[in-house]
Amino acid sequence: MIPDAGLDEIQVKHRWLDLAGMKIFYREAGRPGAPVLLLPHGYPCSSYEFRALMPRLADRWHLIAPDFPGSGYTDTPDGFRYDFDGFADFLDTFTQKLGLQRFALYLHDFGSQIGLRLAIKKPHRIAALVIQNGDIYEDVLGPKYEGLQEYWRNPTAEARQKIADAVSEEGFREEFLNEVRPELAERISPDLWKLHWSLMDERRRKIAIDVIAKLRENVEWFPRYQQYLRDHQPPTLIVWGPQDGYMPEKSGRAYLRDLPKAELHLLDGGHWLLETNLDEVVPLIRGFLSRFHTA
């Protein structure tokens, strides 16, 4: 940590803004004007997933983590497009509202595809990528995808009900624990599934079911994400937790097909590395950003 970094700069602030009539919640840490790290969250989480990472980087970087519409403490407005294009457009508008012109992107879970759609749309705004358990290679998806793949092959009402059954408190618990060894699971607080399930209502639950059911359309975008990486070769750090039923080790290694110069670290963790391996992740990100995204 830089010695003269003020305590107020390092602490995470909890803020709200109005965006075209939507009340948006976001977390912010660091000095305005410092290089920006944008943190779009995954499912079934919110900006809460970055609560511990943000103060660890805020002495040198300006960190911004919004809750997407329909998630966390942000509104669930009528008329919003609850799909990956809609979320990417929201992220674009949100960053412009805050005056964030160029930033590094943290890509995790659903946030990976949302962030990459923004990168495809506005490649000049992307300074670097930190990728952590975000899937964009269909041939290396893990076994936990089998239920969804069955639905894609045969989208019956019965198969859709299985998706709906997973959007539950127990389903959230399964998403957060997701294949990690028992001693690592003890590091993952029940606050994650208890908090996020408490923020679900029937409307949000229906939105989540619809988004998951339509993931086949997102998988069809995978070649476009890969093409963006090949064409632009952004500086990239990959930190990966192989104990992930959706995105095992081979899902992380697949990025090297298109980003042969990327820095890859396979850690002893799973899908939610910031819960189980934060002390390992932080120095890797600090070192990477110090080389590729500084003032």
PDB file of C-alpha atoms in Angstrom:
ATOM      1  CA  MET A   1       0.000   0.000   0.000  1.00  0.00           C
ATOM      2  CA  ILE A   2       1.288   3.468  -0.846  1.00  0.00           C
ATOM      3  CA  PRO A   3       2.139   5.161   2.490  1.00  0.00           C
ATOM      4  CA  ASP A   4       0.440   8.478   1.738  1.00  0.00           C
ATOM      5  CA  ALA A   5      -2.818   6.919   0.532  1.00  0.00           C
ATOM      6  CA  GLY A   6      -5.538   8.442   2.690  1.00  0.00           C
ATOM      7  CA  LEU A   7      -7.883   6.215   4.676  1.00  0.00           C
ATOM      8  CA  ASP A   8     -10.868   7.904   3.043  1.00  0.00           C
ATOM      9  CA  GLU A   9      -9.587   6.964  -0.425  1.00  0.00           C
ATOM     10  CA  ILE A  10      -9.126   3.317   0.500  1.00  0.00           C
ATOM     11  CA  GLN A  11     -12.479   2.776   2.176  1.00  0.00           C
ATOM     12  CA  VAL A  12     -15.361   1.522   0.045  1.00  0.00           C
ATOM     13  CA  LYS A  13     -18.168   4.030  -0.471  1.00  0.00           C
ATOM     14  CA  HIS A  14     -21.759   2.946  -1.102  1.00  0.00           C
ATOM     15  CA  ARG A  15     -23.430   5.217  -3.604  1.00  0.00           C
ATOM     16  CA  TRP A  16     -26.607   5.690  -5.640  1.00  0.00           C
ATOM     17  CA  LEU A  17     -27.299   7.457  -8.902  1.00  0.00           C
ATOM     18  CA  ASP A  18     -30.281   8.042 -11.147  1.00  0.00           C
ATOM     19  CA  LEU A  19     -29.868   6.594 -14.624  1.00  0.00           C
ATOM     20  CA  ALA A  20     -32.797   7.359 -16.919  1.00  0.00           C
ATOM     21  CA  GLY A  21     -35.171   6.987 -13.986  1.00  0.00           C
ATOM     22  CA  MET A  22     -33.493   3.854 -12.569  1.00  0.00           C
ATOM     23  CA  LYS A  23     -32.031   4.041  -9.070  1.00  0.00           C
ATOM     24  CA  ILE A  24     -28.615   2.405  -9.434  1.00  0.00           C
ATOM     25  CA  PHE A  25     -26.519   1.204  -6.498  1.00  0.00           C
ATOM     26  CA  TYR A  26     -22.755   0.940  -6.835  1.00  0.00           C
ATOM     27  CA  ARG A  27     -19.645   0.580  -4.696  1.00  0.00           C
ATOM     28  CA  GLU A  28     -16.668   2.858  -5.211  1.00  0.00           C
ATOM     29  CA  ALA A  29     -13.168   3.025  -3.775  1.00  0.00           C
ATOM     30  CA  GLY A  30     -10.023   4.919  -4.673  1.00  0.00           C
ATOM     31  CA  ARG A  31      -9.196   8.369  -5.906  1.00  0.00           C
ATOM     32  CA  PRO A  32     -11.202   9.793  -8.831  1.00  0.00           C
ATOM     33  CA  GLY A  33      -8.727  10.328 -11.636  1.00  0.00           C
ATOM     34  CA  ALA A  34      -6.710   7.214 -10.822  1.00  0.00           C
ATOM     35  CA  PRO A  35      -6.730   4.361 -13.385  1.00  0.00           C
ATOM     36  CA  VAL A  36     -10.118   2.658 -13.271  1.00  0.00           C
ATOM     37  CA  LEU A  37     -10.913  -1.009 -12.679  1.00  0.00           C
ATOM     38  CA  LEU A  38     -14.542  -1.754 -13.566  1.00  0.00           C
ATOM     39  CA  LEU A  39     -16.090  -4.704 -11.733  1.00  0.00           C
ATOM     40  CA  PRO A  40     -19.289  -6.137 -13.300  1.00  0.00           C
ATOM     41  CA  HIS A  41     -20.643  -8.908 -11.076  1.00  0.00           C
ATOM     42  CA  GLY A  42     -21.798 -12.457 -11.758  1.00  0.00           C
ATOM     43  CA  TYR A  43     -24.856 -14.585 -10.932  1.00  0.00           C
ATOM     44  CA  PRO A  44     -26.406 -14.995  -8.414  1.00  0.00           C
ATOM     45  CA  CYS A  45     -24.376 -12.236  -6.821  1.00  0.00           C
ATOM     46  CA  SER A  46     -24.023  -8.442  -6.935  1.00  0.00           C
ATOM     47  CA  SER A  47     -21.319  -5.854  -6.333  1.00  0.00           C
ATOM     48  CA  TYR A  48     -21.093  -7.489  -2.885  1.00  0.00           C
ATOM     49  CA  GLU A  49     -18.680 -10.017  -4.388  1.00  0.00           C
ATOM     50  CA  PHE A  50     -16.020  -7.285  -4.673  1.00  0.00           C
ATOM     51  CA  ARG A  51     -16.417  -5.833  -1.167  1.00  0.00           C
ATOM     52  CA  ALA A  52     -13.101  -7.269   0.103  1.00  0.00           C
ATOM     53  CA  LEU A  53     -11.071  -6.808  -3.079  1.00  0.00           C
ATOM     54  CA  MET A  54     -11.814  -3.114  -3.536  1.00  0.00           C
ATOM     55  CA  PRO A  55     -10.026  -1.647  -0.479  1.00  0.00           C
ATOM     56  CA  ARG A  56      -6.983  -3.823  -1.232  1.00  0.00           C
ATOM     57  CA  LEU A  57      -6.435  -2.014  -4.559  1.00  0.00           C
ATOM     58  CA  ALA A  58      -7.847   1.437  -3.804  1.00  0.00           C
ATOM     59  CA  ASP A  59      -4.521   3.045  -2.925  1.00  0.00           C
ATOM     60  CA  ARG A  60      -3.536   3.088  -6.624  1.00  0.00           C
ATOM     61  CA  TRP A  61      -6.682   2.424  -8.625  1.00  0.00           C
ATOM     62  CA  HIS A  62     -10.228   3.753  -8.812  1.00  0.00           C
ATOM     63  CA  LEU A  63     -12.613   0.803  -8.449  1.00  0.00           C
ATOM     64  CA  ILE A  64     -16.264   0.870  -9.505  1.00  0.00           C
ATOM     65  CA  ALA A  65     -18.712  -2.029  -8.988  1.00  0.00           C
ATOM     66  CA  PRO A  66     -22.381  -1.501  -9.957  1.00  0.00           C
ATOM     67  CA  ASP A  67     -25.362  -3.711  -9.202  1.00  0.00           C
ATOM     68  CA  PHE A  68     -27.094  -4.569 -12.472  1.00  0.00           C
ATOM     69  CA  PRO A  69     -30.801  -3.789 -12.909  1.00  0.00           C
ATOM     70  CA  GLY A  70     -32.736  -6.571 -11.203  1.00  0.00           C
ATOM     71  CA  SER A  71     -29.804  -7.436  -8.906  1.00  0.00           C
ATOM     72  CA  GLY A  72     -28.531  -6.328  -5.528  1.00  0.00           C
ATOM     73  CA  TYR A  73     -29.827  -2.933  -4.426  1.00  0.00           C
ATOM     74  CA  THR A  74     -30.496  -1.550  -7.921  1.00  0.00           C
ATOM     75  CA  ASP A  75     -34.075  -1.116  -9.168  1.00  0.00           C
ATOM     76  CA  THR A  76     -35.878  -3.712 -11.267  1.00  0.00           C
ATOM     77  CA  PRO A  77     -37.502  -1.356 -13.767  1.00  0.00           C
ATOM     78  CA  ASP A  78     -40.219  -2.164 -16.269  1.00  0.00           C
ATOM     79  CA  GLY A  79     -39.099  -1.851 -19.850  1.00  0.00           C
ATOM     80  CA  PHE A  80     -35.463  -2.778 -19.234  1.00  0.00           C
ATOM     81  CA  ARG A  81     -33.999  -5.394 -21.580  1.00  0.00           C
ATOM     82  CA  TYR A  82     -32.995  -8.187 -19.206  1.00  0.00           C
ATOM     83  CA  ASP A  83     -30.499  -9.963 -21.426  1.00  0.00           C
ATOM     84  CA  PHE A  84     -26.779  -9.687 -22.095  1.00  0.00           C
ATOM     85  CA  ASP A  85     -27.192  -6.906 -24.655  1.00  0.00           C
ATOM     86  CA  GLY A  86     -29.350  -4.958 -22.215  1.00  0.00           C
ATOM     87  CA  PHE A  87     -26.841  -5.370 -19.400  1.00  0.00           C
ATOM     88  CA  ALA A  88     -23.944  -4.373 -21.689  1.00  0.00           C
ATOM     89  CA  ASP A  89     -25.817  -1.253 -22.790  1.00  0.00           C
ATOM     90  CA  PHE A  90     -26.476  -0.462 -19.128  1.00  0.00           C
ATOM     91  CA  LEU A  91     -22.775  -0.841 -18.311  1.00  0.00           C
ATOM     92  CA  ASP A  92     -21.875   1.480 -21.187  1.00  0.00           C
ATOM     93  CA  THR A  93     -24.387   4.134 -20.098  1.00  0.00           C
ATOM     94  CA  PHE A  94     -23.401   3.789 -16.435  1.00  0.00           C
ATOM     95  CA  THR A  95     -19.683   4.313 -17.137  1.00  0.00           C
ATOM     96  CA  GLN A  96     -20.405   7.316 -19.344  1.00  0.00           C
ATOM     97  CA  LYS A  97     -22.616   8.806 -16.622  1.00  0.00           C
ATOM     98  CA  LEU A  98     -19.653   8.569 -14.234  1.00  0.00           C
ATOM     99  CA  GLY A  99     -17.243   9.950 -16.836  1.00  0.00           C
ATOM    100  CA  LEU A 100     -15.194   6.730 -17.034  1.00  0.00           C
ATOM    101  CA  GLN A 101     -13.642   6.843 -20.488  1.00  0.00           C
ATOM    102  CA  ARG A 102     -11.044   4.066 -20.249  1.00  0.00           C
ATOM    103  CA  PHE A 103     -10.712   1.228 -17.783  1.00  0.00           C
ATOM    104  CA  ALA A 104      -9.521  -2.271 -17.057  1.00  0.00           C
ATOM    105  CA  LEU A 105     -12.310  -4.852 -16.864  1.00  0.00           C
ATOM    106  CA  TYR A 106     -12.676  -7.636 -14.314  1.00  0.00           C
ATOM    107  CA  LEU A 107     -14.467 -10.488 -16.095  1.00  0.00           C
ATOM    108  CA  HIS A 108     -16.189 -13.087 -13.919  1.00  0.00           C
ATOM    109  CA  ASP A 109     -19.199 -15.364 -14.477  1.00  0.00           C
ATOM    110  CA  PHE A 110     -22.054 -13.554 -16.303  1.00  0.00           C
ATOM    111  CA  GLY A 111     -20.045 -10.356 -15.988  1.00  0.00           C
ATOM    112  CA  SER A 112     -17.532 -11.840 -18.439  1.00  0.00           C
ATOM    113  CA  GLN A 113     -19.931 -11.903 -21.343  1.00  0.00           C
ATOM    114  CA  ILE A 114     -21.495  -8.568 -20.384  1.00  0.00           C
ATOM    115  CA  GLY A 115     -18.088  -6.934 -20.163  1.00  0.00           C
ATOM    116  CA  LEU A 116     -16.907  -8.481 -23.427  1.00  0.00           C
ATOM    117  CA  ARG A 117     -19.992  -7.206 -25.252  1.00  0.00           C
ATOM    118  CA  LEU A 118     -19.073  -3.740 -24.053  1.00  0.00           C
ATOM    119  CA  ALA A 119     -15.479  -4.336 -25.184  1.00  0.00           C
ATOM    120  CA  ILE A 120     -16.654  -5.399 -28.656  1.00  0.00           C
ATOM    121  CA  LYS A 121     -18.817  -2.287 -28.869  1.00  0.00           C
ATOM    122  CA  LYS A 122     -16.179   0.129 -27.523  1.00  0.00           C
ATOM    123  CA  PRO A 123     -12.745  -1.543 -27.834  1.00  0.00           C
ATOM    124  CA  HIS A 124     -10.867   1.756 -27.455  1.00  0.00           C
ATOM    125  CA  ARG A 125     -12.133   2.045 -23.869  1.00  0.00           C
ATOM    126  CA  ILE A 126     -10.539  -1.208 -22.658  1.00  0.00           C
ATOM    127  CA  ALA A 127      -7.060  -0.884 -21.161  1.00  0.00           C
ATOM    128  CA  ALA A 128      -6.648  -4.449 -19.846  1.00  0.00           C
ATOM    129  CA  LEU A 129      -8.556  -7.538 -18.724  1.00  0.00           C
ATOM    130  CA  VAL A 130      -8.546  -9.539 -15.496  1.00  0.00           C
ATOM    131  CA  ILE A 131     -10.370 -12.804 -16.185  1.00  0.00           C
ATOM    132  CA  GLN A 132     -11.558 -15.014 -13.346  1.00  0.00           C
ATOM    133  CA  ASN A 133     -13.760 -18.049 -14.052  1.00  0.00           C
ATOM    134  CA  GLY A 134     -15.665 -16.631 -16.979  1.00  0.00           C
ATOM    135  CA  ASP A 135     -16.632 -19.022 -19.769  1.00  0.00           C
ATOM    136  CA  ILE A 136     -16.429 -18.245 -23.504  1.00  0.00           C
ATOM    137  CA  TYR A 137     -15.340 -21.621 -24.942  1.00  0.00           C
ATOM    138  CA  GLU A 138     -18.188 -24.059 -25.530  1.00  0.00           C
ATOM    139  CA  ASP A 139     -16.052 -27.176 -26.074  1.00  0.00           C
ATOM    140  CA  VAL A 140     -14.572 -27.002 -22.540  1.00  0.00           C
ATOM    141  CA  LEU A 141     -17.663 -26.314 -20.450  1.00  0.00           C
ATOM    142  CA  GLY A 142     -17.821 -28.350 -17.247  1.00  0.00           C
ATOM    143  CA  PRO A 143     -20.285 -31.105 -16.273  1.00  0.00           C
ATOM    144  CA  LYS A 144     -22.585 -28.747 -14.351  1.00  0.00           C
ATOM    145  CA  TYR A 145     -23.635 -27.359 -17.729  1.00  0.00           C
ATOM    146  CA  GLU A 146     -25.221 -30.673 -18.711  1.00  0.00           C
ATOM    147  CA  GLY A 147     -28.682 -29.749 -17.423  1.00  0.00           C
ATOM    148  CA  LEU A 148     -28.684 -26.532 -19.423  1.00  0.00           C
ATOM    149  CA  GLN A 149     -27.374 -28.279 -22.509  1.00  0.00           C
ATOM    150  CA  GLU A 150     -30.201 -30.792 -22.196  1.00  0.00           C
ATOM    151  CA  TYR A 151     -32.667 -27.894 -22.117  1.00  0.00           C
ATOM    152  CA  TRP A 152     -31.046 -26.326 -25.193  1.00  0.00           C
ATOM    153  CA  ARG A 153     -31.438 -29.620 -27.082  1.00  0.00           C
ATOM    154  CA  ASN A 154     -35.007 -30.165 -25.931  1.00  0.00           C
ATOM    155  CA  PRO A 155     -36.606 -27.015 -24.415  1.00  0.00           C
ATOM    156  CA  THR A 156     -39.626 -28.660 -22.815  1.00  0.00           C
ATOM    157  CA  ALA A 157     -41.704 -27.235 -19.983  1.00  0.00           C
ATOM    158  CA  GLU A 158     -40.346 -29.982 -17.727  1.00  0.00           C
ATOM    159  CA  ALA A 159     -36.741 -29.047 -18.523  1.00  0.00           C
ATOM    160  CA  ARG A 160     -37.485 -25.370 -17.921  1.00  0.00           C
ATOM    161  CA  GLN A 161     -38.973 -26.277 -14.539  1.00  0.00           C
ATOM    162  CA  LYS A 162     -35.628 -27.771 -13.541  1.00  0.00           C
ATOM    163  CA  ILE A 163     -34.054 -24.384 -14.238  1.00  0.00           C
ATOM    164  CA  ALA A 164     -36.762 -22.699 -12.186  1.00  0.00           C
ATOM    165  CA  ASP A 165     -36.172 -25.102  -9.303  1.00  0.00           C
ATOM    166  CA  ALA A 166     -32.510 -24.056  -9.226  1.00  0.00           C
ATOM    167  CA  VAL A 167     -33.452 -20.395  -8.734  1.00  0.00           C
ATOM    168  CA  SER A 168     -34.008 -20.936  -5.017  1.00  0.00           C
ATOM    169  CA  GLU A 169     -32.138 -20.420  -1.781  1.00  0.00           C
ATOM    170  CA  GLU A 170     -30.747 -23.955  -1.946  1.00  0.00           C
ATOM    171  CA  GLY A 171     -29.874 -23.383  -5.596  1.00  0.00           C
ATOM    172  CA  PHE A 172     -28.007 -20.212  -4.662  1.00  0.00           C
ATOM    173  CA  ARG A 173     -26.127 -22.119  -1.965  1.00  0.00           C
ATOM    174  CA  GLU A 174     -25.099 -24.693  -4.575  1.00  0.00           C
ATOM    175  CA  GLU A 175     -23.945 -21.932  -6.935  1.00  0.00           C
ATOM    176  CA  PHE A 176     -21.698 -20.380  -4.298  1.00  0.00           C
ATOM    177  CA  LEU A 177     -20.205 -23.628  -2.965  1.00  0.00           C
ATOM    178  CA  ASN A 178     -19.879 -25.152  -6.457  1.00  0.00           C
ATOM    179  CA  GLU A 179     -17.499 -28.111  -6.177  1.00  0.00           C
ATOM    180  CA  VAL A 180     -14.855 -26.684  -3.816  1.00  0.00           C
ATOM    181  CA  ARG A 181     -13.295 -29.010  -1.247  1.00  0.00           C
ATOM    182  CA  PRO A 182     -14.924 -28.978   2.207  1.00  0.00           C
ATOM    183  CA  GLU A 183     -12.099 -27.055   3.879  1.00  0.00           C
ATOM    184  CA  LEU A 184     -12.391 -24.333   1.218  1.00  0.00           C
ATOM    185  CA  ALA A 185     -16.183 -24.313   1.442  1.00  0.00           C
ATOM    186  CA  GLU A 186     -15.797 -23.257   5.076  1.00  0.00           C
ATOM    187  CA  ARG A 187     -14.319 -19.966   3.831  1.00  0.00           C
ATOM    188  CA  ILE A 188     -17.446 -19.120   1.831  1.00  0.00           C
ATOM    189  CA  SER A 189     -19.862 -17.255   4.051  1.00  0.00           C
ATOM    190  CA  PRO A 190     -23.574 -18.196   4.058  1.00  0.00           C
ATOM    191  CA  ASP A 191     -24.118 -14.429   3.843  1.00  0.00           C
ATOM    192  CA  LEU A 192     -23.655 -14.814   0.085  1.00  0.00           C
ATOM    193  CA  TRP A 193     -26.685 -16.989  -0.552  1.00  0.00           C
ATOM    194  CA  LYS A 194     -28.736 -15.697   2.377  1.00  0.00           C
ATOM    195  CA  LEU A 195     -28.287 -12.061   1.329  1.00  0.00           C
ATOM    196  CA  HIS A 196     -28.883 -12.564  -2.359  1.00  0.00           C
ATOM    197  CA  TRP A 197     -31.869 -14.826  -1.892  1.00  0.00           C
ATOM    198  CA  SER A 198     -33.431 -12.263   0.470  1.00  0.00           C
ATOM    199  CA  LEU A 199     -33.216  -9.698  -2.360  1.00  0.00           C
ATOM    200  CA  MET A 200     -35.167 -11.916  -4.767  1.00  0.00           C
ATOM    201  CA  ASP A 201     -38.872 -11.440  -5.300  1.00  0.00           C
ATOM    202  CA  GLU A 202     -41.103 -13.244  -7.797  1.00  0.00           C
ATOM    203  CA  ARG A 203     -40.380 -10.747 -10.543  1.00  0.00           C
ATOM    204  CA  ARG A 204     -36.631 -10.969 -10.089  1.00  0.00           C
ATOM    205  CA  ARG A 205     -36.888 -14.736  -9.918  1.00  0.00           C
ATOM    206  CA  LYS A 206     -38.761 -14.844 -13.234  1.00  0.00           C
ATOM    207  CA  ILE A 207     -36.129 -12.574 -14.809  1.00  0.00           C
ATOM    208  CA  ALA A 208     -33.344 -14.868 -13.589  1.00  0.00           C
ATOM    209  CA  ILE A 209     -35.115 -17.945 -14.962  1.00  0.00           C
ATOM    210  CA  ASP A 210     -35.562 -16.260 -18.345  1.00  0.00           C
ATOM    211  CA  VAL A 211     -31.920 -15.157 -18.507  1.00  0.00           C
ATOM    212  CA  ILE A 212     -30.655 -18.648 -17.664  1.00  0.00           C
ATOM    213  CA  ALA A 213     -33.076 -20.330 -20.074  1.00  0.00           C
ATOM    214  CA  LYS A 214     -31.800 -18.114 -22.894  1.00  0.00           C
ATOM    215  CA  LEU A 215     -28.119 -18.797 -22.264  1.00  0.00           C
ATOM    216  CA  ARG A 216     -27.980 -20.735 -25.531  1.00  0.00           C
ATOM    217  CA  GLU A 217     -28.157 -17.352 -27.303  1.00  0.00           C
ATOM    218  CA  ASN A 218     -25.186 -16.168 -25.262  1.00  0.00           C
ATOM    219  CA  VAL A 219     -23.183 -19.292 -26.098  1.00  0.00           C
ATOM    220  CA  GLU A 220     -23.750 -18.435 -29.766  1.00  0.00           C
ATOM    221  CA  TRP A 221     -21.798 -15.231 -29.053  1.00  0.00           C
ATOM    222  CA  PHE A 222     -18.740 -17.157 -27.836  1.00  0.00           C
ATOM    223  CA  PRO A 223     -16.958 -17.005 -31.238  1.00  0.00           C
ATOM    224  CA  ARG A 224     -17.451 -13.233 -31.273  1.00  0.00           C
ATOM    225  CA  TYR A 225     -15.862 -12.877 -27.837  1.00  0.00           C
ATOM    226  CA  GLN A 226     -12.935 -14.995 -29.020  1.00  0.00           C
ATOM    227  CA  GLN A 227     -12.586 -12.896 -32.178  1.00  0.00           C
ATOM    228  CA  TYR A 228     -12.402  -9.731 -30.095  1.00  0.00           C
ATOM    229  CA  LEU A 229      -9.532 -11.214 -28.085  1.00  0.00           C
ATOM    230  CA  ARG A 230      -7.672 -12.341 -31.214  1.00  0.00           C
ATOM    231  CA  ASP A 231      -8.113  -9.001 -32.940  1.00  0.00           C
ATOM    232  CA  HIS A 232      -7.257  -6.674 -30.049  1.00  0.00           C
ATOM    233  CA  GLN A 233      -4.915  -8.722 -27.823  1.00  0.00           C
ATOM    234  CA  PRO A 234      -5.640  -6.706 -24.663  1.00  0.00           C
ATOM    235  CA  PRO A 235      -3.129  -7.203 -21.838  1.00  0.00           C
ATOM    236  CA  THR A 236      -4.712 -10.002 -19.813  1.00  0.00           C
ATOM    237  CA  LEU A 237      -4.304 -11.619 -16.421  1.00  0.00           C
ATOM    238  CA  ILE A 238      -6.154 -14.911 -15.888  1.00  0.00           C
ATOM    239  CA  VAL A 239      -6.672 -16.021 -12.281  1.00  0.00           C
ATOM    240  CA  TRP A 240      -8.652 -19.250 -12.183  1.00  0.00           C
ATOM    241  CA  GLY A 241     -10.163 -21.564  -9.608  1.00  0.00           C
ATOM    242  CA  PRO A 242     -10.223 -25.056 -11.179  1.00  0.00           C
ATOM    243  CA  GLN A 243     -12.645 -26.457  -8.555  1.00  0.00           C
ATOM    244  CA  ASP A 244     -15.573 -25.251 -10.628  1.00  0.00           C
ATOM    245  CA  GLY A 245     -18.217 -27.580 -12.016  1.00  0.00           C
ATOM    246  CA  TYR A 246     -19.118 -25.079 -14.723  1.00  0.00           C
ATOM    247  CA  MET A 247     -15.651 -23.800 -15.660  1.00  0.00           C
ATOM    248  CA  PRO A 248     -12.870 -26.248 -14.739  1.00  0.00           C
ATOM    249  CA  GLU A 249      -9.156 -25.821 -15.437  1.00  0.00           C
ATOM    250  CA  LYS A 250      -9.493 -26.452 -19.174  1.00  0.00           C
ATOM    251  CA  SER A 251     -11.959 -23.536 -19.424  1.00  0.00           C
ATOM    252  CA  GLY A 252      -9.274 -21.194 -18.115  1.00  0.00           C
ATOM    253  CA  ARG A 253      -6.506 -22.629 -20.281  1.00  0.00           C
ATOM    254  CA  ALA A 254      -8.695 -22.220 -23.376  1.00  0.00           C
ATOM    255  CA  TYR A 255      -8.129 -18.448 -23.290  1.00  0.00           C
ATOM    256  CA  LEU A 256      -4.509 -19.055 -24.272  1.00  0.00           C
ATOM    257  CA  ARG A 257      -5.744 -20.145 -27.716  1.00  0.00           C
ATOM    258  CA  ASP A 258      -6.596 -16.523 -28.481  1.00  0.00           C
ATOM    259  CA  LEU A 259      -4.379 -14.737 -25.936  1.00  0.00           C
ATOM    260  CA  PRO A 260      -1.051 -16.596 -26.074  1.00  0.00           C
ATOM    261  CA  LYS A 261       0.691 -13.794 -24.148  1.00  0.00           C
ATOM    262  CA  ALA A 262      -1.828 -13.795 -21.291  1.00  0.00           C
ATOM    263  CA  GLU A 263      -0.590 -14.460 -17.754  1.00  0.00           C
ATOM    264  CA  LEU A 264      -2.374 -17.543 -16.348  1.00  0.00           C
ATOM    265  CA  HIS A 265      -2.475 -18.550 -12.672  1.00  0.00           C
ATOM    266  CA  LEU A 266      -4.349 -21.659 -11.536  1.00  0.00           C
ATOM    267  CA  LEU A 267      -5.082 -21.318  -7.810  1.00  0.00           C
ATOM    268  CA  ASP A 268      -6.299 -23.827  -5.231  1.00  0.00           C
ATOM    269  CA  GLY A 269      -9.888 -22.619  -5.280  1.00  0.00           C
ATOM    270  CA  GLY A 270     -13.119 -22.539  -7.196  1.00  0.00           C
ATOM    271  CA  HIS A 271     -15.602 -20.214  -8.870  1.00  0.00           C
ATOM    272  CA  TRP A 272     -15.574 -17.578  -6.097  1.00  0.00           C
ATOM    273  CA  LEU A 273     -11.840 -17.018  -5.645  1.00  0.00           C
ATOM    274  CA  LEU A 274     -12.336 -13.686  -3.922  1.00  0.00           C
ATOM    275  CA  GLU A 275     -13.965 -15.570  -1.050  1.00  0.00           C
ATOM    276  CA  THR A 276     -11.393 -18.353  -0.733  1.00  0.00           C
ATOM    277  CA  ASN A 277      -8.114 -17.068  -2.206  1.00  0.00           C
ATOM    278  CA  LEU A 278      -8.186 -13.276  -1.856  1.00  0.00           C
ATOM    279  CA  ASP A 279      -4.684 -13.035  -0.389  1.00  0.00           C
ATOM    280  CA  GLU A 280      -3.295 -14.796  -3.481  1.00  0.00           C
ATOM    281  CA  VAL A 281      -5.398 -12.899  -6.016  1.00  0.00           C
ATOM    282  CA  VAL A 282      -4.608  -9.395  -4.753  1.00  0.00           C
ATOM    283  CA  PRO A 283      -0.820  -9.385  -5.376  1.00  0.00           C
ATOM    284  CA  LEU A 284      -1.336 -10.926  -8.808  1.00  0.00           C
ATOM    285  CA  ILE A 285      -3.760  -8.163  -9.788  1.00  0.00           C
ATOM    286  CA  ARG A 286      -1.563  -5.456  -8.254  1.00  0.00           C
ATOM    287  CA  GLY A 287       1.477  -6.671 -10.144  1.00  0.00           C
ATOM    288  CA  PHE A 288      -0.427  -6.957 -13.415  1.00  0.00           C
ATOM    289  CA  LEU A 289      -2.136  -3.559 -13.199  1.00  0.00           C
ATOM    290  CA  SER A 290       1.169  -1.955 -12.167  1.00  0.00           C
ATOM    291  CA  ARG A 291       2.616  -3.089 -15.494  1.00  0.00           C
ATOM    292  CA  PHE A 292      -0.309  -2.409 -17.797  1.00  0.00           C
ATOM    293  CA  HIS A 293      -2.743   0.091 -16.248  1.00  0.00           C
ATOM    294  CA  THR A 294      -1.132   2.950 -14.379  1.00  0.00           C
ATOM    295  CA  ALA A 295      -1.508   6.706 -14.402  1.00  0.00           C
TER     296      ALA A 295
END
